[in-house]
Short mmCIF file of C-alpha atoms in Angstrom, two decimals:
data_model
loop_
_atom_site.label_atom_id
_atom_site.label_comp_id
_atom_site.label_asym_id
_atom_site.label_seq_id
_atom_site.Cartn_x
_atom_site.Cartn_y
_atom_site.Cartn_z
CA MET A 136 0.01 0.01 0.04
CA THR A 137 1.29 3.46 -0.84
CA THR A 138 0.86 6.36 1.56
CA ALA A 139 2.83 9.51 1.73
CA PRO A 140 5.65 9.47 4.23
CA ARG A 141 4.74 11.51 7.27
CA THR A 142 6.26 14.96 7.55
CA ARG A 143 6.14 15.61 11.33
CA ARG A 144 7.67 18.64 13.03
CA ARG A 145 9.79 18.51 16.19
CA SER A 146 8.34 19.61 19.56
CA ASP A 147 10.02 23.01 19.07
CA GLY A 148 8.13 23.58 15.87
CA SER A 149 11.25 23.14 13.57
CA PRO A 150 11.28 20.67 10.76
CA SER A 151 12.17 17.11 11.66
CA ALA A 152 15.08 15.32 9.93
CA ARG A 153 12.62 13.15 7.98
CA THR A 154 10.82 16.27 6.69
CA LEU A 155 13.96 18.02 5.61
CA LEU A 156 15.26 14.82 3.92
CA LEU A 157 12.18 14.67 1.76
CA THR A 158 12.59 18.35 0.98
CA VAL A 159 16.18 17.91 -0.10
CA LEU A 160 15.35 14.88 -2.14
CA GLY A 161 12.51 16.73 -3.90
CA GLU A 162 14.19 20.11 -4.43
CA TYR A 163 17.70 18.99 -5.43
CA VAL A 164 17.50 15.41 -6.69
CA GLY A 165 13.96 14.86 -8.20
CA TYR A 166 13.65 18.48 -9.34
CA ALA A 167 16.88 17.96 -11.38
CA GLY A 168 15.39 14.79 -13.03
CA ALA A 169 17.66 12.37 -11.03
CA ASP A 170 16.56 9.44 -8.89
CA ARG A 171 19.75 8.73 -6.90
CA VAL A 172 22.11 10.59 -4.76
CA TRP A 173 25.20 9.90 -2.55
CA SER A 174 24.22 9.19 1.01
CA ALA A 175 27.08 11.36 2.37
CA ALA A 176 25.74 14.34 0.32
CA VAL A 177 22.32 13.99 1.92
CA VAL A 178 23.83 13.76 5.49
CA ASP A 179 26.09 16.83 4.83
CA ALA A 180 23.12 18.70 3.39
CA LEU A 181 20.95 18.04 6.58
CA ARG A 182 23.85 18.87 8.84
CA ALA A 183 24.01 22.32 7.20
CA CYS A 184 20.27 22.73 7.99
CA GLY A 185 20.96 21.97 11.73
CA VAL A 186 20.34 18.18 11.71
CA GLU A 187 22.82 16.02 13.54
CA GLU A 188 24.36 13.12 11.57
CA THR A 189 22.76 10.37 13.68
CA ALA A 190 19.30 11.93 13.21
CA ALA A 191 19.99 12.24 9.39
CA ARG A 192 21.02 8.66 9.14
CA ARG A 193 18.08 7.44 11.14
CA ALA A 194 15.78 9.33 8.83
CA ILE A 195 17.39 7.67 5.80
CA THR A 196 17.12 4.25 7.54
CA ARG A 197 13.40 4.86 8.17
CA LEU A 198 12.59 5.80 4.54
CA THR A 199 14.47 2.75 3.45
CA HIS A 200 12.67 0.36 5.71
CA GLU A 201 9.44 1.82 4.57
CA GLY A 202 10.25 1.22 0.93
CA TRP A 203 10.73 4.82 -0.24
CA LEU A 204 14.41 4.44 -0.76
CA THR A 205 16.83 1.60 -1.56
CA THR A 206 20.57 1.55 -1.24
CA GLU A 207 23.18 0.94 -3.94
CA PRO A 208 26.79 0.19 -2.74
CA ALA A 209 29.66 1.68 -4.77
CA GLY A 210 32.89 0.44 -3.23
CA ARG A 211 32.91 1.76 0.34
CA PHE A 212 30.35 4.46 -0.56
CA THR A 213 26.55 4.27 -0.81
CA ARG A 214 24.06 5.77 -3.12
CA LEU A 215 20.43 6.29 -2.13
CA VAL A 216 18.01 5.31 -4.93
CA MET A 217 14.48 6.75 -4.83
CA THR A 218 11.87 4.06 -5.54
CA PRO A 219 9.39 4.83 -8.35
CA ARG A 220 6.59 5.69 -5.93
CA LEU A 221 8.80 8.23 -4.21
CA VAL A 222 9.77 9.78 -7.53
CA ARG A 223 6.09 10.09 -8.39
CA LEU A 224 5.26 11.61 -4.96
CA LEU A 225 8.03 14.18 -5.17
CA ALA A 226 7.09 15.05 -8.74
CA SER A 227 3.51 15.72 -7.59
CA TRP A 228 4.84 17.98 -4.83
CA THR A 229 6.92 19.85 -7.35
CA ALA A 230 4.04 20.27 -9.67
CA ARG A 231 1.91 21.57 -6.78
CA LEU A 232 4.62 24.08 -5.87
CA ARG A 233 4.76 25.37 -9.43
CA ARG A 234 1.03 25.83 -9.58
CA ALA A 235 1.15 27.79 -6.36
CA MET A 236 3.46 30.28 -7.81
CA GLU A 237 0.92 31.54 -10.31
CA GLU A 238 -2.75 32.63 -10.31
CA THR A 239 -4.96 29.62 -10.40
CA PRO A 240 -6.80 29.57 -13.75
CA TRP A 241 -10.54 29.17 -13.54
CA ASP A 242 -13.65 29.35 -15.85
CA GLY A 243 -16.17 28.71 -13.11
CA THR A 244 -15.98 24.95 -13.27
CA TRP A 245 -15.43 23.03 -10.05
CA GLN A 246 -13.66 19.74 -9.85
CA GLN A 247 -15.62 17.29 -7.73
CA LEU A 248 -14.97 13.89 -6.12
CA LEU A 249 -17.56 11.61 -4.67
CA MET A 250 -15.84 8.97 -2.56
CA ARG A 251 -17.42 6.43 -0.26
CA VAL A 252 -15.03 3.95 1.19
CA PRO A 253 -15.72 0.92 3.25
CA ALA A 254 -14.84 1.11 6.93
CA ALA A 255 -12.24 -1.66 6.32
CA ALA A 256 -10.32 0.77 4.22
CA ARG A 257 -9.91 3.53 6.80
CA THR A 258 -6.13 3.75 6.34
CA GLU A 259 -6.38 4.07 2.62
CA ARG A 260 -9.13 6.71 2.88
CA ALA A 261 -6.98 8.72 5.24
CA ALA A 262 -4.06 8.67 2.78
CA VAL A 263 -6.29 9.94 -0.03
CA GLU A 264 -7.85 12.58 2.12
CA GLU A 265 -4.44 13.85 3.15
CA GLN A 266 -3.41 14.25 -0.54
CA LEU A 267 -6.77 15.76 -1.38
CA ALA A 268 -6.14 18.59 1.04
CA PHE A 269 -2.56 18.91 -0.26
CA GLN A 270 -3.76 19.26 -3.83
CA GLY A 271 -6.28 21.96 -2.95
CA PHE A 272 -9.53 20.04 -2.44
CA GLY A 273 -11.94 20.98 0.34
CA THR A 274 -14.70 18.81 1.71
CA LEU A 275 -18.53 19.47 1.75
CA GLY A 276 -19.03 16.48 4.11
CA GLN A 277 -20.26 13.02 3.37
CA GLY A 278 -17.61 11.96 0.97
CA VAL A 279 -17.94 15.06 -1.30
CA TRP A 280 -14.73 17.00 -2.22
CA ILE A 281 -14.36 19.96 -4.43
CA ALA A 282 -11.51 22.11 -5.96
CA ALA A 283 -11.12 24.99 -8.26
CA ASP A 284 -7.61 23.88 -9.29
CA ALA A 285 -7.62 20.91 -11.64
CA GLY A 286 -3.81 20.55 -11.74
CA GLY A 287 -3.68 17.77 -9.12
CA ILE A 288 -6.35 15.46 -10.56
CA GLY A 289 -3.84 13.18 -12.39
CA ALA A 290 -1.73 12.54 -9.28
CA LEU A 291 -4.92 11.88 -7.20
CA ARG A 292 -6.33 9.50 -9.71
CA GLU A 293 -3.10 7.49 -9.65
CA LEU A 294 -3.10 7.37 -5.90
CA VAL A 295 -6.75 6.28 -5.70
CA ALA A 296 -6.13 3.57 -8.29
CA GLU A 297 -2.91 2.42 -6.55
CA LEU A 298 -4.78 2.06 -3.24
CA GLY A 299 -7.42 0.01 -4.81
CA LEU A 300 -10.21 2.62 -4.30
CA GLY A 301 -11.02 3.28 -7.84
CA GLY A 302 -14.34 1.53 -7.70
CA HIS A 303 -15.40 3.90 -4.78
CA ALA A 304 -14.47 7.15 -6.48
CA THR A 305 -16.43 9.21 -8.95
CA TRP A 306 -14.86 12.20 -10.59
CA LEU A 307 -17.03 15.02 -11.90
CA THR A 308 -16.99 18.63 -13.00
CA CYS A 309 -19.82 21.00 -11.93
CA ARG A 310 -20.84 24.64 -11.87
CA THR A 311 -22.98 26.50 -9.44
CA ALA A 312 -26.53 26.77 -10.83
CA ALA A 313 -27.92 29.99 -12.29
CA GLY A 314 -30.18 31.62 -9.70
CA GLN A 315 -28.57 29.98 -6.69
CA ALA A 316 -28.58 32.36 -3.85
CA GLY A 317 -25.39 33.49 -2.28
CA PRO A 318 -24.64 34.13 1.30
CA ALA A 319 -26.37 37.58 1.36
CA GLY A 320 -29.16 36.78 -1.14
CA GLY A 321 -27.06 37.35 -4.21
CA VAL A 322 -27.62 35.35 -7.30
CA GLY A 323 -25.12 32.93 -8.78
CA VAL A 324 -24.52 32.82 -12.55
CA GLU A 325 -23.22 29.88 -14.59
CA SER A 326 -20.70 31.97 -16.55
CA GLY A 327 -18.25 31.61 -13.63
CA GLY A 328 -16.66 34.85 -12.63
CA GLY A 329 -16.55 34.66 -8.84
CA SER A 330 -20.31 34.73 -8.25
CA ALA A 331 -21.86 34.97 -4.85
CA ALA A 332 -22.82 31.42 -5.15
CA ASP A 333 -19.22 30.32 -5.87
CA ARG A 334 -17.87 32.38 -2.95
CA ALA A 335 -20.46 30.80 -0.65
CA LEU A 336 -19.50 27.32 -1.86
CA ALA A 337 -15.77 28.05 -1.17
CA ALA A 338 -16.68 29.32 2.29
CA GLN A 339 -18.36 25.94 2.98
CA ALA A 340 -15.39 23.90 1.81
CA TRP A 341 -12.49 25.97 3.28
CA ASP A 342 -11.85 28.05 6.43
CA LEU A 343 -9.87 30.83 4.85
CA ASP A 344 -9.56 32.66 8.17
CA ALA A 345 -7.51 29.81 9.35
CA VAL A 346 -5.18 30.10 6.45
CA ARG A 347 -4.31 33.78 6.94
CA PRO A 348 -1.89 33.10 9.73
CA LEU A 349 0.10 30.66 7.70
CA HIS A 350 0.84 33.32 5.12
CA ALA A 351 1.46 35.93 7.76
CA ASP A 352 3.98 33.65 9.44
CA PHE A 353 5.64 32.90 6.04
CA LEU A 354 5.93 36.63 5.34
CA ALA A 355 7.38 37.27 8.78
CA ARG A 356 10.04 34.52 8.49
CA PHE A 357 11.22 35.34 5.01
CA ALA A 358 10.62 39.00 4.31
CA ASP A 359 14.13 40.00 5.17
CA ALA A 360 15.96 36.65 4.53
CA ARG A 361 19.15 36.94 2.75
CA ALA A 362 22.07 34.61 2.10
CA ASP A 363 25.77 35.33 2.25
CA GLY A 364 27.55 32.60 0.39
CA ASP A 365 26.54 29.29 -1.32
CA GLU A 366 26.00 27.27 1.79
CA GLU A 367 23.69 29.86 3.30
CA ALA A 368 21.79 30.04 0.04
CA PHE A 369 21.31 26.29 0.21
CA VAL A 370 19.93 26.45 3.77
CA LEU A 371 17.67 29.36 2.87
CA ARG A 372 16.29 27.74 -0.29
CA THR A 373 15.69 24.46 1.50
CA ARG A 374 13.83 26.02 4.45
CA LEU A 375 11.90 28.35 2.10
CA VAL A 376 10.60 25.50 -0.09
CA HIS A 377 9.77 23.39 3.01
CA ALA A 378 7.84 26.22 4.64
CA TRP A 379 5.96 27.00 1.38
CA ARG A 380 5.00 23.31 0.86
CA LEU A 381 3.58 23.11 4.44
CA THR A 382 1.01 25.80 3.53
CA PHE A 383 -0.60 23.54 0.89
CA ASP A 384 -2.43 21.38 3.47
CA LYS A 385 -4.47 24.41 4.45
CA ASP A 386 -4.45 26.81 1.44
CA PRO A 387 -6.32 25.59 -1.57
CA ARG A 388 -4.89 28.36 -3.79
CA LEU A 389 -8.39 29.53 -5.05
CA PRO A 390 -8.70 31.80 -8.01
CA GLY A 391 -8.38 35.42 -7.11
CA VAL A 392 -12.00 36.11 -7.85
CA LEU A 393 -13.02 33.93 -4.92
CA LEU A 394 -10.57 35.49 -2.46
CA PRO A 395 -10.79 38.71 -0.31
CA PRO A 396 -8.96 41.66 -1.98
CA ASP A 397 -6.50 41.84 0.95
CA TRP A 398 -5.49 38.13 0.65
CA LEU A 399 -1.97 37.64 2.05
CA GLY A 400 -1.33 34.65 -0.16
CA HIS A 401 -0.66 36.91 -3.13
CA GLU A 402 2.11 38.64 -1.27
CA ALA A 403 3.47 35.45 0.13
CA ALA A 404 3.58 33.90 -3.33
CA GLU A 405 5.50 36.90 -4.76
CA LEU A 406 7.95 36.70 -1.82
CA PHE A 407 8.48 32.98 -2.35
CA VAL A 408 9.27 33.44 -6.06
CA ARG A 409 11.60 36.46 -5.44
CA THR A 410 13.54 34.68 -2.71
CA TRP A 411 13.89 31.43 -4.54
CA LEU A 412 15.17 33.12 -7.65
CA ASP A 413 17.68 35.08 -5.52
CA CYS A 414 19.26 32.00 -3.97
CA HIS A 415 18.65 29.09 -6.33
CA GLU A 416 21.82 29.37 -8.40
CA ALA A 417 24.10 29.61 -5.37
CA ALA A 418 22.27 26.80 -3.66
CA ASP A 419 22.72 24.63 -6.72
CA ARG A 420 26.49 25.32 -6.72
CA TRP A 421 26.80 24.18 -3.11
CA TRP A 422 24.68 21.08 -3.70
CA ALA A 423 26.80 20.23 -6.78
CA ARG A 424 29.94 20.27 -4.66
CA LEU A 425 28.26 18.05 -2.06
CA ASP A 426 27.00 15.52 -4.50
CA ARG A 427 30.32 14.92 -6.37
CA ASP A 428 31.32 11.35 -6.81
CA PRO A 429 33.44 10.54 -3.67
CA ARG A 430 35.23 7.64 -5.25
CA PRO A 431 38.86 7.83 -6.45
CA VAL A 432 39.09 8.71 -10.14
CA SER A 433 40.35 5.12 -11.01
CA ALA A 434 37.23 3.61 -9.46
CA GLN A 435 35.00 5.98 -11.31
CA ARG A 436 36.59 5.00 -14.62
CA GLY A 437 36.16 1.34 -13.76
CA THR A 438 32.36 1.83 -13.48
CA ALA A 439 32.03 4.23 -16.42
#
């Protein structure tokens, strides 16, 4: 059974070794189109982010035991190889991150999932519901989920099928009906332009007031963030991407027409893009130095 690896935080609120390991694998290995990395490079990368070597190696061991990673010996060194399901998971995370950097396109059509899962499949249902939230779906109760962003549908369909729940899921598209009353008696229209009915539907599916503090915290943490040198750039980019990804569980990235005019998410997205662009090249340089082949040149030629 495939479920996403847990990304817990430590008791002090900082990212766990496991969480940062997944972020490093996604941002510097998977994002570059690779599926393997030197174990020592990952340990050194996590150390730069404040994770002790023992904790880093424990996180690697856990993901290996759970089937997300395998190991590949190379002389006295070890490569970590991401399994296909981890490659797919990290690719879906990267795709979600990219979508969150831009305005969500919308023509008034809602994506809808109807899913009634047997009680015996509670674990599988929880895994799907976690990814539904991550991909921007909100619940209307009783197994009904909606989203304005269609970008995550492919990844969700794969997950539902992989968990054996395809027969319990029905995917639909819908629009609010013409004449449907909004929260203040307004009338919804089918043309889809942020009608009162659409805004009322969004208010049922998501608690946007609970999302505001996430963006306020992100802005406070990174508004003045700067990096002096390649290693600092690597740490900044890693923590930036990690913090941005954590907002996805709460923020559906609704189209602007469904959001309040003072929505902090717009400012947070601009800050993320600007900061990422400022530090990504220097971070890549430092990562490239970490991930060099550690074997002697003669050994490298022997395996070429």
